Coordinates of C-alpha atoms in Angstrom, one line a residue:
Chain A
X21 CA 217.8 58.4 70.8
X22 CA 215.7 59.9 73.6
X23 CA 213.2 58.0 75.4
X24 CA 210.4 59.2 77.5
X25 CA 210.6 57.9 81.1
X26 CA 208.3 55.0 81.8
X27 CA 205.7 55.8 84.4
X28 CA 205.2 52.2 85.7
X29 CA 208.6 51.3 86.1
X30 CA 209.6 50.2 89.5
X31 CA 213.1 51.7 90.3
X32 CA 213.6 51.0 93.9
X33 CA 215.7 48.0 94.6
X34 CA 213.6 47.2 97.8
X35 CA 210.5 46.7 95.5
X36 CA 209.6 43.3 94.2
X37 CA 212.0 42.4 91.3
X38 CA 210.4 41.2 88.1
X39 CA 213.2 38.9 87.5
X40 CA 216.0 37.8 89.9
X41 CA 218.4 35.3 89.1
X42 CA 221.4 34.5 91.3
X43 CA 224.4 32.3 89.9
X44 CA 222.4 30.3 87.6
X45 CA 224.3 27.6 86.0
X46 CA 223.1 25.5 82.9
X47 CA 225.0 22.7 81.5
X48 CA 224.2 20.6 78.5
X49 CA 226.3 17.4 78.8
X50 CA 229.8 18.7 79.3
X51 CA 229.2 22.1 77.8
X52 CA 228.3 25.0 80.2
X53 CA 225.6 27.2 78.5
X54 CA 225.0 29.5 81.2
X55 CA 227.8 30.5 83.7
X56 CA 226.8 32.0 87.0
X57 CA 224.2 34.3 85.5
X58 CA 223.0 37.0 87.8
X59 CA 220.0 39.3 86.7
X60 CA 218.1 42.0 88.4
X61 CA 215.3 43.3 86.3
X62 CA 212.9 45.7 88.1
X63 CA 210.5 46.2 85.3
X64 CA 209.8 48.2 82.2
X65 CA 211.6 46.9 79.0
X66 CA 215.0 45.1 78.8
X67 CA 217.1 43.9 76.1
X68 CA 218.8 40.7 76.2
X69 CA 221.6 41.2 73.8
X70 CA 224.3 38.7 72.5
X71 CA 225.6 37.2 69.5
X72 CA 224.1 34.1 68.1
X73 CA 224.9 31.2 70.3
X74 CA 225.5 33.5 73.5
X75 CA 222.9 31.7 75.6
X76 CA 220.0 34.2 75.3
X77 CA 217.2 31.6 74.3
X78 CA 218.6 29.3 77.0
X79 CA 218.2 31.9 79.4
X80 CA 214.6 32.6 78.5
X81 CA 214.0 28.9 78.6
X82 CA 215.2 28.7 82.0
X83 CA 213.2 31.6 83.1
X84 CA 210.1 29.8 81.8
X85 CA 211.0 26.6 83.5
X86 CA 211.7 24.5 80.2
X87 CA 215.2 23.8 81.4
X88 CA 216.2 23.2 85.0
X89 CA 219.4 24.9 85.9
X90 CA 222.2 22.8 87.5
X91 CA 222.5 25.4 90.2
X92 CA 221.6 28.8 91.4
X93 CA 218.3 30.3 92.3
X94 CA 215.8 32.6 90.6
X95 CA 212.4 34.1 90.8
X96 CA 210.1 35.5 88.1
X97 CA 207.3 37.8 89.3
X98 CA 207.9 36.5 92.7
X99 CA 207.5 32.7 91.5
X100 CA 210.4 30.3 92.0
X101 CA 211.9 29.0 88.6
X102 CA 212.3 25.6 90.0
X103 CA 209.1 25.1 92.1
X104 CA 206.5 27.4 90.5
X105 CA 206.8 27.1 86.9
X106 CA 203.0 26.9 86.3
X107 CA 202.6 30.2 88.3
X108 CA 205.3 31.8 86.0
X109 CA 203.6 30.7 82.9
X110 CA 200.3 32.0 84.1
X111 CA 201.7 35.5 84.5
X112 CA 203.9 35.6 81.4
X113 CA 203.6 35.5 77.6
X114 CA 206.3 34.0 75.4
X115 CA 206.9 34.6 71.7
X116 CA 209.3 31.9 70.7
X117 CA 212.1 32.6 68.2
X118 CA 211.1 30.0 65.6
X119 CA 208.2 29.5 63.4
X120 CA 205.6 27.9 65.4
X121 CA 201.7 27.6 65.5
X122 CA 199.1 24.9 66.4
X123 CA 198.2 23.2 63.0
X124 CA 194.9 23.2 61.4
X125 CA 193.5 26.4 62.8
X126 CA 192.6 29.9 61.8
X127 CA 194.0 32.8 63.7
X128 CA 191.0 33.5 65.8
X129 CA 190.8 29.8 67.0
X130 CA 194.4 29.6 67.6
X131 CA 194.6 32.6 69.7
X132 CA 191.5 31.8 71.8
X133 CA 192.9 28.3 72.1
X134 CA 196.1 29.9 73.6
X135 CA 193.9 31.9 75.9
X136 CA 192.0 28.9 77.1
X137 CA 195.3 27.0 77.7
X138 CA 196.3 30.0 80.0
X139 CA 193.1 29.4 81.9
X140 CA 190.6 31.8 80.2
X141 CA 187.1 30.8 79.8
X142 CA 186.1 29.8 76.2
X143 CA 183.8 33.1 75.7
X144 CA 186.4 35.4 77.2
X145 CA 189.2 33.8 75.2
X146 CA 187.4 34.3 72.1
X147 CA 186.6 37.9 72.6
X148 CA 190.2 38.5 73.7
X149 CA 191.5 36.8 70.6
X150 CA 189.6 39.3 68.4
X151 CA 190.8 42.2 70.2
X152 CA 194.4 41.0 70.4
X153 CA 194.5 40.1 66.7
X154 CA 193.1 43.7 66.0
X155 CA 195.8 45.2 68.2
X156 CA 198.7 43.4 66.3
X157 CA 197.3 44.2 62.9
X158 CA 195.8 41.0 62.0
X159 CA 192.2 41.9 62.3
X160 CA 191.3 41.5 58.6
X161 CA 193.2 38.2 58.4
X162 CA 191.7 36.6 61.5
X163 CA 189.8 33.9 59.8
X164 CA 192.5 32.8 57.6
X165 CA 194.4 29.6 58.3
X166 CA 197.7 30.5 60.1
X167 CA 199.6 28.1 57.9
X168 CA 198.8 30.4 54.8
X169 CA 200.3 33.5 56.7
X170 CA 203.4 35.2 55.6
X171 CA 206.5 35.5 57.8
X172 CA 205.7 38.9 59.1
X173 CA 202.0 37.7 59.9
X174 CA 203.3 34.7 61.6
X175 CA 205.5 36.9 63.9
X176 CA 202.4 38.9 64.5
X177 CA 200.2 36.0 65.5
X178 CA 202.9 34.8 67.8
X179 CA 202.9 38.1 69.7
X180 CA 199.0 37.9 69.7
X181 CA 199.1 34.4 71.4
X182 CA 201.6 35.6 73.9
X183 CA 199.4 38.8 74.7
X184 CA 195.9 37.1 74.7
X185 CA 195.9 36.4 78.4
X186 CA 196.9 39.8 79.5
X187 CA 200.3 38.8 80.9
X188 CA 202.4 40.9 83.3
X189 CA 205.6 40.1 81.6
X190 CA 206.2 39.0 78.1
X191 CA 209.4 37.3 76.7
X192 CA 210.1 38.1 73.0
X193 CA 212.7 35.9 71.4
X194 CA 214.2 37.6 68.1
X195 CA 210.7 39.1 67.3
X196 CA 212.0 40.9 64.2
X197 CA 213.4 37.8 62.6
X198 CA 212.5 37.3 59.0
X199 CA 210.7 40.9 58.7
X200 CA 211.3 43.4 55.9
X201 CA 212.2 46.9 57.1
X202 CA 208.5 48.0 57.1
X203 CA 207.4 45.0 59.1
X204 CA 210.3 45.4 61.4
X205 CA 209.6 49.0 62.4
X206 CA 205.9 48.0 62.8
X207 CA 206.7 45.1 65.1
X208 CA 209.1 47.4 67.2
X209 CA 206.4 50.1 67.5
X210 CA 204.1 47.5 68.8
X211 CA 206.6 46.2 71.3
X212 CA 207.4 49.7 72.4
X213 CA 203.7 50.5 72.8
X214 CA 203.3 47.2 74.8
X215 CA 206.0 48.3 77.2
X216 CA 205.4 52.1 77.4
X217 CA 201.5 52.5 77.4
X218 CA 200.1 49.0 78.3
X219 CA 202.1 48.5 81.4
X220 CA 203.5 45.1 80.4
X221 CA 207.0 44.5 81.1
X222 CA 209.0 43.2 78.3
X223 CA 212.2 41.3 77.9
X224 CA 213.4 41.4 74.3
X225 CA 215.9 39.0 73.2
X226 CA 217.9 40.0 70.1
X227 CA 221.2 40.1 68.3
X228 CA 220.1 43.3 66.6
X229 CA 221.4 46.1 68.7
X230 CA 219.3 49.0 67.1
X231 CA 216.0 46.9 67.8
X232 CA 217.0 46.7 71.6
X233 CA 218.0 50.5 71.5
X234 CA 214.8 51.6 69.9
X235 CA 212.5 49.6 72.2
X236 CA 214.4 49.2 75.6
X237 CA 215.3 51.2 78.6
X238 CA 217.7 48.5 80.0
X239 CA 220.0 46.0 78.4
X240 CA 221.7 42.8 79.5
X241 CA 224.5 41.7 77.5
X242 CA 225.4 38.0 77.5
X243 CA 228.1 36.2 75.7
X244 CA 229.3 32.7 75.9
X245 CA 226.7 32.1 78.7
X246 CA 228.1 34.9 80.8
X247 CA 226.3 38.0 81.9
X248 CA 228.9 40.7 80.8
X249 CA 226.9 43.8 81.7
X250 CA 223.4 44.9 82.7
X251 CA 221.7 48.1 83.4
X252 CA 220.1 51.4 82.0
X253 CA 221.1 51.7 78.5
X254 CA 222.0 55.4 79.0
X255 CA 223.9 54.5 82.1
X256 CA 226.0 51.7 80.1
X257 CA 226.7 54.3 77.3
X258 CA 228.0 56.8 79.9
X259 CA 229.8 54.3 81.8
X260 CA 231.8 53.1 78.9
X261 CA 233.6 56.5 78.6
X262 CA 233.5 59.3 76.1
X263 CA 234.7 58.7 72.5
X264 CA 236.3 61.2 70.4
X265 CA 237.1 61.2 66.7
X266 CA 240.5 63.0 66.2
X267 CA 242.5 63.9 63.1
X268 CA 246.1 64.9 63.5
X269 CA 248.7 66.6 61.3
X270 CA 251.4 64.2 61.0
X271 CA 251.9 60.7 62.4
X272 CA 250.8 61.2 66.0
X273 CA 252.1 57.8 67.2
X274 CA 253.4 59.3 70.3
X275 CA 250.1 61.0 70.9
X276 CA 248.2 57.6 70.9
X277 CA 250.9 55.9 72.9
X278 CA 250.7 58.6 75.6
X279 CA 246.9 58.2 75.7
X280 CA 247.1 54.4 75.8
X281 CA 249.4 54.8 78.7
X282 CA 246.6 56.5 80.5
X283 CA 244.3 53.6 79.8
X284 CA 242.4 55.1 76.8
X285 CA 241.8 52.9 73.7
X286 CA 242.9 54.2 70.2
X287 CA 242.0 52.8 66.9
X288 CA 243.0 54.2 63.7
X289 CA 240.7 53.8 60.6
X290 CA 241.8 53.6 56.9
X291 CA 241.6 57.5 56.6
X292 CA 244.2 57.9 59.4
X293 CA 241.4 59.3 61.8
X294 CA 241.9 58.1 65.3
X295 CA 238.9 56.8 67.4
X296 CA 239.8 57.3 71.1
X297 CA 237.7 55.8 73.8
X298 CA 238.7 57.8 77.0
X299 CA 239.4 56.1 80.4
X300 CA 237.1 56.7 83.2
X301 CA 237.3 60.4 84.5
X302 CA 239.3 61.6 81.4
X303 CA 237.9 64.1 79.0
X304 CA 238.7 66.2 76.0
X305 CA 241.4 68.4 78.0
X306 CA 243.5 65.1 78.3
X307 CA 243.6 65.0 74.5
X308 CA 244.5 68.5 74.2
X309 CA 247.3 67.9 76.9
X310 CA 248.6 64.9 75.1
X311 CA 248.8 66.8 71.8
X312 CA 250.8 69.6 73.5
X313 CA 253.1 67.2 75.3
X314 CA 253.6 65.2 72.0
X315 CA 254.0 68.4 69.8
X316 CA 251.2 67.3 67.6
X317 CA 248.6 69.4 65.9
X318 CA 245.0 68.6 66.2
X319 CA 243.1 69.3 63.1
X320 CA 239.7 67.8 63.9
X321 CA 238.1 66.9 67.2
X322 CA 234.5 65.8 67.5
X323 CA 233.0 64.1 70.5
X324 CA 231.1 61.0 69.3
X325 CA 227.8 59.9 70.6
X326 CA 227.9 56.4 72.1
X327 CA 225.7 53.9 70.7
X328 CA 224.5 50.6 72.3
X329 CA 226.8 48.9 69.7
X330 CA 229.9 50.7 71.0
X331 CA 229.0 49.5 74.4
X332 CA 228.2 45.9 73.2
X333 CA 231.7 45.8 71.2
X334 CA 233.5 47.2 74.2
X335 CA 232.1 44.6 76.4
X336 CA 232.5 41.8 74.1
X337 CA 236.1 42.9 73.4
X338 CA 237.0 43.2 76.9
X339 CA 235.6 39.6 77.7
X340 CA 237.8 38.2 74.7
X341 CA 240.8 40.1 76.2
X342 CA 240.1 38.7 79.8
X343 CA 239.7 35.2 78.3
Chain B
X22 CA 182.4 46.8 69.4
X23 CA 183.2 50.6 68.8
X24 CA 186.2 51.2 66.6
X25 CA 188.1 53.1 69.4
X26 CA 187.9 49.9 71.6
X27 CA 189.7 47.7 68.9
X28 CA 193.1 48.1 70.8
X29 CA 194.8 46.3 73.5
X30 CA 192.8 46.4 76.9
X31 CA 193.6 44.8 80.1
X32 CA 191.7 41.8 81.1
X33 CA 190.3 41.2 84.6
X34 CA 188.2 37.9 84.1
X35 CA 188.1 34.9 86.0
X36 CA 190.7 31.8 85.5
X37 CA 189.5 28.4 85.2
X38 CA 191.0 25.7 87.6
X39 CA 194.1 24.0 86.6
X40 CA 193.0 20.3 87.1
X41 CA 190.8 20.5 84.2
X42 CA 193.2 22.3 81.8
X43 CA 193.7 19.0 79.9
X44 CA 190.0 19.1 78.8
X45 CA 190.8 22.1 76.8
X46 CA 193.3 20.1 74.6
X47 CA 190.7 17.3 74.5
X48 CA 187.8 19.5 73.5
X49 CA 189.9 21.3 70.8
X50 CA 191.0 18.0 69.4
X51 CA 187.5 16.7 69.1
X52 CA 186.2 19.9 67.5
X53 CA 189.0 19.9 64.9
X54 CA 188.3 16.2 64.0
X55 CA 184.6 16.8 63.8
X56 CA 185.3 19.4 61.0
X57 CA 186.7 16.8 58.8
X58 CA 184.0 15.2 56.6
X59 CA 185.8 12.0 55.9
X60 CA 186.3 11.2 59.5
X61 CA 182.6 11.9 60.1
X62 CA 181.8 9.3 57.3
X63 CA 184.1 6.9 59.1
X64 CA 182.3 7.4 62.5
X65 CA 179.0 6.9 60.8
X66 CA 180.0 3.5 59.0
X67 CA 181.4 2.6 62.5
X68 CA 177.9 3.0 63.7
X69 CA 176.5 0.4 61.2
X70 CA 177.3 -2.7 63.3
X71 CA 175.5 -1.1 66.2
X72 CA 172.3 -0.7 64.2
X73 CA 172.5 -4.2 63.0
X74 CA 173.1 -5.6 66.5
X75 CA 170.3 -3.5 67.8
X76 CA 167.9 -5.1 65.2
X77 CA 169.1 -8.5 66.2
X78 CA 168.3 -7.8 69.8
X79 CA 164.9 -6.5 68.6
X80 CA 164.2 -9.8 66.5
X81 CA 165.6 -12.0 69.4
X82 CA 163.6 -10.5 72.3
X83 CA 160.6 -8.9 70.8
X84 CA 159.8 -10.8 67.6
X85 CA 161.0 -14.0 69.3
X86 CA 163.1 -15.2 66.4
X87 CA 165.2 -18.2 67.6
X88 CA 168.1 -18.6 65.1
X89 CA 171.4 -19.4 66.9
X90 CA 173.1 -16.4 65.9
X91 CA 170.3 -14.2 67.5
X92 CA 171.1 -15.5 70.9
X93 CA 171.7 -12.7 73.2
X94 CA 174.3 -13.5 75.8
X95 CA 177.7 -12.4 76.9
X96 CA 179.5 -13.7 73.6
X97 CA 176.9 -11.4 71.6
X98 CA 178.5 -8.3 73.6
X99 CA 182.0 -9.5 73.1
X100 CA 181.7 -10.3 69.4
X101 CA 180.3 -6.9 68.8
X102 CA 183.2 -5.1 70.5
X103 CA 185.8 -7.4 68.9
X104 CA 184.0 -6.6 65.6
X105 CA 184.4 -2.9 66.2
X106 CA 188.2 -3.4 66.4
X107 CA 188.2 -3.0 62.6
X108 CA 186.8 0.5 63.0
X109 CA 188.9 1.2 66.1
X110 CA 192.0 0.6 63.9
X111 CA 191.0 3.0 61.2
X112 CA 189.8 5.6 63.7
X113 CA 193.0 5.4 65.8
X114 CA 195.1 6.0 62.5
X115 CA 192.8 9.0 61.4
X116 CA 192.4 10.6 64.7
X117 CA 195.5 9.6 66.4
X118 CA 198.4 9.7 63.9
X119 CA 198.8 13.4 63.6
X120 CA 197.8 14.3 67.3
X121 CA 201.4 14.7 68.3
X122 CA 203.5 14.6 65.2
X123 CA 201.5 17.6 63.7
X124 CA 202.5 19.6 67.0
X125 CA 206.2 18.4 66.5
X126 CA 206.2 19.5 62.8
X127 CA 204.7 22.8 63.7
X128 CA 206.8 23.3 66.9
X129 CA 203.7 23.7 68.6
X130 CA 204.9 22.3 71.9
X131 CA 206.6 25.5 72.8
X132 CA 203.3 27.3 72.7
X133 CA 201.7 24.6 74.7
X134 CA 204.4 24.7 77.4
X135 CA 204.7 28.3 77.4
X136 CA 201.2 28.2 79.0
X137 CA 200.3 26.8 82.5
X138 CA 200.1 23.3 81.0
X139 CA 202.1 20.5 82.3
X140 CA 203.3 17.5 80.3
X141 CA 200.9 15.4 82.0
X142 CA 198.0 17.6 81.0
X143 CA 199.2 17.5 77.4
X144 CA 199.4 13.9 77.2
X145 CA 196.0 13.3 79.0
X146 CA 194.4 15.8 76.8
X147 CA 195.7 14.1 73.7
X148 CA 194.8 10.7 75.0
X149 CA 191.3 12.1 75.9
X150 CA 190.7 12.8 72.1
X151 CA 191.3 9.2 71.3
X152 CA 189.6 7.9 74.3
X153 CA 186.6 9.8 73.2
X154 CA 186.6 8.8 69.4
X155 CA 187.6 5.1 70.2
X156 CA 184.9 4.9 72.9
X157 CA 182.2 5.9 70.4
X158 CA 182.1 2.8 68.4
X159 CA 183.0 0.4 71.3
X160 CA 182.1 1.4 74.8
X161 CA 179.1 3.6 74.1
X162 CA 177.2 1.3 71.7
X163 CA 178.1 -1.7 73.8
X164 CA 176.4 -0.1 76.8
X165 CA 173.5 1.0 74.8
X166 CA 173.1 -2.5 73.3
X167 CA 172.9 -3.9 76.8
X168 CA 170.3 -1.3 77.8
X169 CA 168.2 -2.2 74.8
X170 CA 168.6 -6.0 75.7
X171 CA 167.4 -5.1 79.1
X172 CA 164.6 -3.1 78.0
X173 CA 163.4 -5.5 75.4
X174 CA 163.6 -8.5 77.5
X175 CA 160.1 -9.9 78.6
X176 CA 161.3 -10.4 82.0
X177 CA 164.2 -9.8 84.5
X178 CA 165.8 -13.1 83.9
X179 CA 168.3 -11.5 81.4
X180 CA 169.2 -8.9 83.7
X181 CA 169.7 -11.3 86.5
X182 CA 171.9 -13.5 84.5
X183 CA 173.9 -10.8 82.8
X184 CA 174.0 -8.1 85.2
X185 CA 178.0 -8.1 85.2
X186 CA 178.1 -7.5 81.4
X187 CA 178.2 -3.6 81.5
X188 CA 181.3 -3.9 83.6
X189 CA 182.7 -6.3 81.1
X190 CA 181.8 -4.0 78.3
X191 CA 183.6 -1.2 80.0
X192 CA 186.6 -3.2 80.8
X193 CA 186.9 -4.9 77.3
X194 CA 186.5 -1.5 75.6
X195 CA 189.0 0.2 77.7
X196 CA 191.5 -2.5 77.1
X197 CA 191.1 -1.9 73.5
X198 CA 190.8 1.7 73.4
X199 CA 193.7 2.4 75.9
X200 CA 196.0 0.0 73.8
X201 CA 195.2 1.5 70.5
X202 CA 195.4 4.9 71.9
X203 CA 198.7 4.6 73.4
X204 CA 200.3 2.7 70.5
X205 CA 199.2 5.4 68.1
X206 CA 200.1 8.2 70.4
X207 CA 203.6 6.7 71.1
X208 CA 204.3 6.4 67.2
X209 CA 203.0 9.9 66.7
X210 CA 205.4 11.2 69.2
X211 CA 208.3 9.5 67.5
X212 CA 208.0 11.4 64.2
X213 CA 207.1 14.6 62.7
X214 CA 205.1 13.0 59.9
X215 CA 201.5 11.9 60.6
X216 CA 201.6 9.8 57.6
X217 CA 204.7 7.8 58.8
X218 CA 203.0 7.4 62.3
X219 CA 199.7 6.0 60.6
X220 CA 201.9 3.6 58.5
X221 CA 203.9 2.6 61.5
X222 CA 200.7 1.8 63.3
X223 CA 199.3 -0.4 60.6
X224 CA 202.7 -2.2 60.3
X225 CA 202.7 -2.8 64.0
X226 CA 199.4 -4.3 63.9
X227 CA 199.8 -6.3 60.7
X228 CA 203.4 -7.3 61.4
X229 CA 202.4 -8.8 64.8
X230 CA 199.7 -10.8 63.1
X231 CA 202.0 -12.0 60.4
X232 CA 204.7 -12.9 63.0
X233 CA 202.0 -14.9 64.9
X234 CA 201.1 -16.7 61.5
X235 CA 204.7 -17.6 60.8
X236 CA 205.6 -18.6 64.3
X237 CA 202.5 -20.7 64.8
X238 CA 203.1 -22.4 61.5
X239 CA 206.8 -23.2 62.3
X240 CA 206.0 -24.4 65.9
X241 CA 202.5 -26.0 65.0
X242 CA 201.2 -24.3 68.0
X243 CA 198.8 -21.3 68.7
X244 CA 200.5 -20.8 72.1
X245 CA 202.4 -18.0 70.6
X246 CA 199.3 -16.0 70.0
X247 CA 200.6 -13.3 72.5
X248 CA 202.9 -12.0 69.8
X249 CA 200.0 -10.3 68.0
X250 CA 198.5 -7.1 69.4
X251 CA 195.0 -8.1 68.1
X252 CA 195.2 -11.6 69.5
X253 CA 196.1 -10.3 73.0
X254 CA 193.1 -7.9 72.9
X255 CA 190.7 -10.5 72.0
X256 CA 192.3 -13.2 74.5
X257 CA 191.7 -10.4 77.3
X258 CA 188.2 -9.9 75.9
X259 CA 187.4 -13.6 76.1
X260 CA 188.5 -13.6 79.9
X261 CA 186.9 -10.3 80.7
X262 CA 183.6 -11.9 79.3
X263 CA 184.0 -15.3 81.1
X264 CA 184.3 -17.1 77.8
X265 CA 186.9 -19.8 77.1
X266 CA 190.0 -18.1 75.7
X267 CA 190.2 -18.6 71.9
X268 CA 194.0 -19.1 72.0
X269 CA 195.9 -21.6 74.1
X270 CA 198.5 -19.0 75.2
X271 CA 198.3 -18.0 79.0
X272 CA 196.0 -15.2 79.6
X273 CA 198.6 -13.7 82.0
X274 CA 201.0 -13.3 79.1
X275 CA 198.4 -11.2 77.3
X276 CA 197.9 -9.0 80.4
X277 CA 201.4 -8.4 80.7
X278 CA 201.8 -7.6 77.0
X279 CA 198.9 -5.2 77.1
X280 CA 200.3 -3.5 80.4
X281 CA 203.6 -3.2 78.9
X282 CA 202.2 -1.6 75.9
X283 CA 200.1 0.8 77.8
X284 CA 202.7 1.7 80.3
X285 CA 205.6 1.9 78.1
X286 CA 203.6 3.9 75.6
X287 CA 202.6 6.5 78.3
X288 CA 206.3 6.7 79.3
X289 CA 207.5 7.2 75.9
X290 CA 205.0 9.8 75.0
X291 CA 205.6 11.7 78.3
X292 CA 209.2 11.6 77.8
X293 CA 209.1 12.6 74.1
X294 CA 207.0 15.6 74.8
X295 CA 209.4 18.5 75.7
X296 CA 209.0 22.2 75.2
X297 CA 212.8 22.4 74.1
X298 CA 214.8 19.6 72.8
X299 CA 218.2 19.6 74.6
X300 CA 221.0 17.8 72.8
X301 CA 223.3 16.8 75.6

């Protein structure tokens, strides 16, 4: 997938970072939920990736000041996460993962109320509520009680309440949960529009890798409370090494052994096709040399395009191997 | 608005100052309750004793009727507020039972606390709703009745003798309002069901009264009146209005009980209200 560059993104390290976390540790009782987490997010859109229970929501809750870290320091939009929580919440929007609303209200009242809670005057909040509801596609249903909304509409209204006060940064926690394929694509398009044309920084927490790959420029991979990798998605894909699909005539075990000795990773699927992840600096010539030395015949050699899923699985796999 | 403007636009308006953020919650709570017809009926019913007392003041001062029950003195105002405890009880249940429990049920606290709102703002905001609606049948008509009594009085003698009554009306009303408000808010914060919170409030009120009845029967003494929530409020009312306490139990015990209920309730509510529930 190709992404157009984001004109508003701040690339320089010297500029103000949107999110900056240093050695954040969070413990619930005896269990360590976040383990020395470091984050540098300079803006644009970032995906917070990890399997269920990895610590994504806890990290978001820490950034919002809902949970006080045991140790470590952090700043969001220049505000200290320990001391300036109200300052952070003034500037950010948050779309929680679970179903949540303020009972007894229709959509306009609810979103306007969210605006007033953020500090908008009632008149401004009401006007913004209408605009925001149209933007998220709930314009026609804005006078309906929120409790009668479908799952997809509830996701949209959660997004609307997060956007009503025009935040600089939004945290979206599993925004496509419970959506059908069409609804999911519409939600992802909205999020992409927010980050690419509206100039709002987005942190998207998800365990759905295609969602992150579709919307985000950067990714942070978290697993068992540890930040395993972070950076530009394209860089992460490149950094994980080239992958080739190879079919050989014959067994070819010597071929695989030789490549593994060089640091490559070889996996064979049910059809006997080898999937080889090259070690850093090695390319297809190494494969040809290994074939020549092992006296095997290559019948099929195709470079595979790396997906975020490959990167994710590799990073998680390495983490398991380390532990 | 033109159709091309129905998209997302940046907002460059003014922010309200934070110290009044709790008022947003109070105002919203008041507006939501005012939309309920049954609640409005209850509020209107609670105004009937006020109308009756107003008529009594009129007859006692303007017409000059001299029946003993038409004597306008401190007890007259104290009786009025004590009488309003009946309506305050139902208003507290109707307005207060769902104030926090409904937010817990709908996971609304995450929404509240993702905005620049502190737990204190939230609790004060919710308390404000109850203080508003519980003051309407107690404090507000109590003060208006005093004003009527002053206005209808033929001379200033009444005012000179009873100038302290507005302070007593305010104090007694606040004792009742805050006690009821914090008990129902506490119960509301402990459950996701508004119905359950309401039933518990009634149970606390009646159980304490029944317990008093049982204990006073066993001990053959009314000195245990302080075990009843309603008795404590009435006992304090008597003291505030400089009337002989109706129960022989020490007034200081009632003061302590009410303070513990108010303080403990505020502490429980403040601690129950969290953006995320962390299981440690």
